[in-house]
Amino acid sequence: MTDKQYYELYSTSCTAAQTALFNEYFNYVYSIVYNKIRGCSTKEDIEECVSDVFSAVFVKYERDGFAAGDLKGLIGTIAKNKAISFYRALTVRNRHTTELDDASELSDSSCIMENTERRELQGVLLSCVNALGEPDSTMVIQKYYYNMNSSQIAKSLSMTPAAVRVRCGRAIKKLKEMLSERGFGLKECNL
């Protein structure tokens, strides 16, 4: 659907134009949102964010209109910005939940030192995994945290199982080097 077609349809029927725009760009918006927030969200969160994107597009059109431009580009930009905002909101919400969980664990004074060391190790491990970059960090998390096999990981990342195994093997070697630079080993991290 071009800008002109949307404008003509919008002039005759606002609802029909919105429905047509939604039907044409739903998969595009969904893939943008999914790729931005998949690591910290549920399916319902993704669907809510997609709805927010289309709502923002419709509001922008009603408020500002579209002169001449790239409708797909505008929708993609709005989708990316909404997904990033949604990601930030989800991670802040999850961080607060984790802090409350941490407080209950630390209430037992006999294992404060153990918990502190474990938290430090987890922080170092997480920063090293994130430093691997995408899609390597996602593969390592799915394999070792969610116990997914190569086929499942390949399906979620649109790759072949063989490519996942090769990349995951390389990522683990890089992770091992990064951890050893910081004075840790893979066995300490339970990998």
C-alpha positions as a Python dict, from the first residue, in 0.01 Angstrom:
ca = {
    (1, 'M'): (0, 0, 0),
    (2, 'T'): (145, 332, -102),
    (3, 'D'): (98, 663, 76),
    (4, 'K'): (-136, 779, -197),
    (5, 'Q'): (-351, 464, -178),
    (6, 'Y'): (-374, 494, 199),
    (7, 'Y'): (-467, 861, 175),
    (8, 'E'): (-740, 789, -80),
    (9, 'L'): (-880, 505, 130),
    (10, 'Y'): (-857, 719, 445),
    (11, 'S'): (-1053, 996, 270),
    (12, 'T'): (-1341, 757, 203),
    (13, 'S'): (-1334, 544, 519),
    (14, 'C'): (-1106, 591, 818),
    (15, 'T'): (-1182, 244, 957),
    (16, 'A'): (-1125, 68, 626),
    (17, 'A'): (-792, 250, 583),
    (18, 'Q'): (-677, 151, 931),
    (19, 'T'): (-781, -211, 876),
    (20, 'A'): (-600, -224, 541),
    (21, 'L'): (-286, -69, 691),
    (22, 'F'): (-297, -313, 985),
    (23, 'N'): (-340, -615, 757),
    (24, 'E'): (-58, -508, 525),
    (25, 'Y'): (201, -411, 787),
    (26, 'F'): (119, -645, 1078),
    (27, 'N'): (394, -900, 1002),
    (28, 'Y'): (648, -623, 942),
    (29, 'V'): (570, -454, 1275),
    (30, 'Y'): (550, -784, 1462),
    (31, 'S'): (897, -889, 1342),
    (32, 'I'): (1051, -556, 1446),
    (33, 'V'): (893, -570, 1791),
    (34, 'Y'): (972, -941, 1836),
    (35, 'N'): (1340, -889, 1753),
    (36, 'K'): (1370, -601, 2000),
    (37, 'I'): (1191, -745, 2306),
    (38, 'R'): (1192, -1123, 2263),
    (39, 'G'): (1447, -1181, 2540),
    (40, 'C'): (1247, -1019, 2818),
    (41, 'S'): (882, -1046, 2719),
    (42, 'T'): (588, -1276, 2683),
    (43, 'K'): (374, -1320, 2374),
    (44, 'E'): (116, -1092, 2531),
    (45, 'D'): (379, -820, 2582),
    (46, 'I'): (477, -842, 2215),
    (47, 'E'): (114, -822, 2103),
    (48, 'E'): (53, -524, 2331),
    (49, 'C'): (354, -343, 2188),
    (50, 'V'): (238, -416, 1830),
    (51, 'S'): (-101, -269, 1918),
    (52, 'D'): (69, 38, 2063),
    (53, 'V'): (265, 81, 1739),
    (54, 'F'): (-46, 82, 1523),
    (55, 'S'): (-222, 312, 1765),
    (56, 'A'): (68, 558, 1743),
    (57, 'V'): (68, 538, 1362),
    (58, 'F'): (-305, 611, 1344),
    (59, 'V'): (-279, 898, 1594),
    (60, 'K'): (15, 1047, 1406),
    (61, 'Y'): (-174, 1031, 1078),
    (62, 'E'): (-483, 1194, 1226),
    (63, 'R'): (-277, 1463, 1402),
    (64, 'D'): (-11, 1544, 1141),
    (65, 'G'): (-121, 1368, 826),
    (66, 'F'): (131, 1232, 578),
    (67, 'A'): (240, 1469, 309),
    (68, 'A'): (450, 1258, 81),
    (69, 'G'): (696, 1012, 212),
    (70, 'D'): (771, 657, 293),
    (71, 'L'): (481, 507, 488),
    (72, 'K'): (669, 182, 551),
    (73, 'G'): (971, 374, 681),
    (74, 'L'): (755, 575, 919),
    (75, 'I'): (584, 262, 1048),
    (76, 'G'): (921, 90, 1093),
    (77, 'T'): (1061, 387, 1285),
    (78, 'I'): (760, 405, 1514),
    (79, 'A'): (776, 27, 1569),
    (80, 'K'): (1146, 40, 1657),
    (81, 'N'): (1102, 333, 1898),
    (82, 'K'): (797, 180, 2069),
    (83, 'A'): (975, -156, 2105),
    (84, 'I'): (1280, 8, 2260),
    (85, 'S'): (1062, 198, 2508),
    (86, 'F'): (871, -120, 2585),
    (87, 'Y'): (1198, -309, 2636),
    (88, 'R'): (1319, -47, 2882),
    (89, 'A'): (993, -60, 3075),
    (90, 'L'): (1004, -440, 3091),
    (91, 'T'): (1365, -455, 3208),
    (92, 'V'): (1305, -192, 3476),
    (93, 'R'): (1001, -385, 3597),
    (94, 'N'): (1200, -712, 3601),
    (95, 'R'): (1494, -547, 3778),
    (96, 'H'): (1267, -432, 4061),
    (97, 'T'): (1124, -781, 4094),
    (98, 'T'): (1472, -931, 4111),
    (99, 'E'): (1577, -689, 4383),
    (100, 'L'): (1285, -797, 4598),
    (101, 'D'): (1377, -1162, 4544),
    (102, 'D'): (1740, -1086, 4634),
    (103, 'A'): (1636, -929, 4965),
    (104, 'S'): (1460, -1246, 5078),
    (105, 'E'): (1764, -1458, 4992),
    (106, 'L'): (2002, -1232, 5182),
    (107, 'S'): (1796, -1240, 5499),
    (108, 'D'): (1970, -1565, 5598),
    (109, 'S'): (2297, -1442, 5752),
    (110, 'S'): (2471, -1780, 5721),
    (111, 'C'): (2489, -1760, 5343),
    (112, 'I'): (2545, -1389, 5282),
    (113, 'M'): (2901, -1449, 5165),
    (114, 'E'): (2795, -1732, 4933),
    (115, 'N'): (2517, -1520, 4784),
    (116, 'T'): (2754, -1227, 4733),
    (117, 'E'): (3009, -1441, 4550),
    (118, 'R'): (2738, -1605, 4341),
    (119, 'R'): (2591, -1265, 4247),
    (120, 'E'): (2935, -1135, 4150),
    (121, 'L'): (2998, -1441, 3935),
    (122, 'Q'): (2655, -1409, 3773),
    (123, 'G'): (2721, -1043, 3696),
    (124, 'V'): (3055, -1119, 3534),
    (125, 'L'): (2907, -1410, 3339),
    (126, 'L'): (2614, -1202, 3217),
    (127, 'S'): (2836, -915, 3106),
    (128, 'C'): (3061, -1159, 2917),
    (129, 'V'): (2764, -1328, 2750),
    (130, 'N'): (2623, -989, 2646),
    (131, 'A'): (2965, -890, 2511),
    (132, 'L'): (2946, -1184, 2269),
    (133, 'G'): (2688, -990, 2068),
    (134, 'E'): (2392, -1119, 1875),
    (135, 'P'): (2304, -1391, 1787),
    (136, 'D'): (2579, -1561, 1992),
    (137, 'S'): (2456, -1431, 2328),
    (138, 'T'): (2102, -1547, 2251),
    (139, 'M'): (2228, -1892, 2152),
    (140, 'V'): (2431, -1933, 2472),
    (141, 'I'): (2141, -1822, 2691),
    (142, 'Q'): (1894, -2050, 2512),
    (143, 'K'): (2129, -2347, 2524),
    (144, 'Y'): (2256, -2321, 2882),
    (145, 'Y'): (1979, -2135, 3061),
    (146, 'Y'): (1669, -2266, 2883),
    (147, 'N'): (1820, -2607, 2793),
    (148, 'M'): (1712, -2577, 2430),
    (149, 'N'): (1871, -2803, 2168),
    (150, 'S'): (2027, -2686, 1840),
    (151, 'S'): (1711, -2747, 1640),
    (152, 'Q'): (1497, -2539, 1874),
    (153, 'I'): (1752, -2257, 1880),
    (154, 'A'): (1787, -2271, 1501),
    (155, 'K'): (1413, -2239, 1460),
    (156, 'S'): (1391, -1936, 1691),
    (157, 'L'): (1683, -1761, 1516),
    (158, 'S'): (1598, -1866, 1158),
    (159, 'M'): (1924, -2056, 1118),
    (160, 'T'): (2021, -2416, 1048),
    (161, 'P'): (2100, -2647, 1342),
    (162, 'A'): (2451, -2700, 1206),
    (163, 'A'): (2516, -2326, 1197),
    (164, 'V'): (2389, -2296, 1554),
    (165, 'R'): (2625, -2571, 1674),
    (166, 'V'): (2925, -2411, 1504),
    (167, 'R'): (2847, -2059, 1625),
    (168, 'C'): (2766, -2182, 1975),
    (169, 'G'): (3097, -2370, 1994),
    (170, 'R'): (3286, -2059, 1889),
    (171, 'A'): (3087, -1846, 2132),
    (172, 'I'): (3173, -2079, 2421),
    (173, 'K'): (3544, -2057, 2331),
    (174, 'K'): (3523, -1677, 2329),
    (175, 'L'): (3329, -1682, 2655),
    (176, 'K'): (3592, -1907, 2814),
    (177, 'E'): (3866, -1663, 2713),
    (178, 'M'): (3671, -1363, 2843),
    (179, 'L'): (3605, -1533, 3176),
    (180, 'S'): (3965, -1645, 3219),
    (181, 'E'): (4077, -1283, 3164),
    (182, 'R'): (3858, -1194, 3463),
    (183, 'G'): (3987, -1484, 3673),
    (184, 'F'): (3694, -1725, 3634),
    (185, 'G'): (3649, -2059, 3459),
    (186, 'L'): (3353, -2220, 3285),
    (187, 'K'): (3321, -2481, 3561),
    (188, 'E'): (3272, -2209, 3824),
    (189, 'C'): (2992, -2073, 3608),
    (190, 'N'): (2827, -2416, 3573),
    (191, 'L'): (2855, -2418, 3191),
}
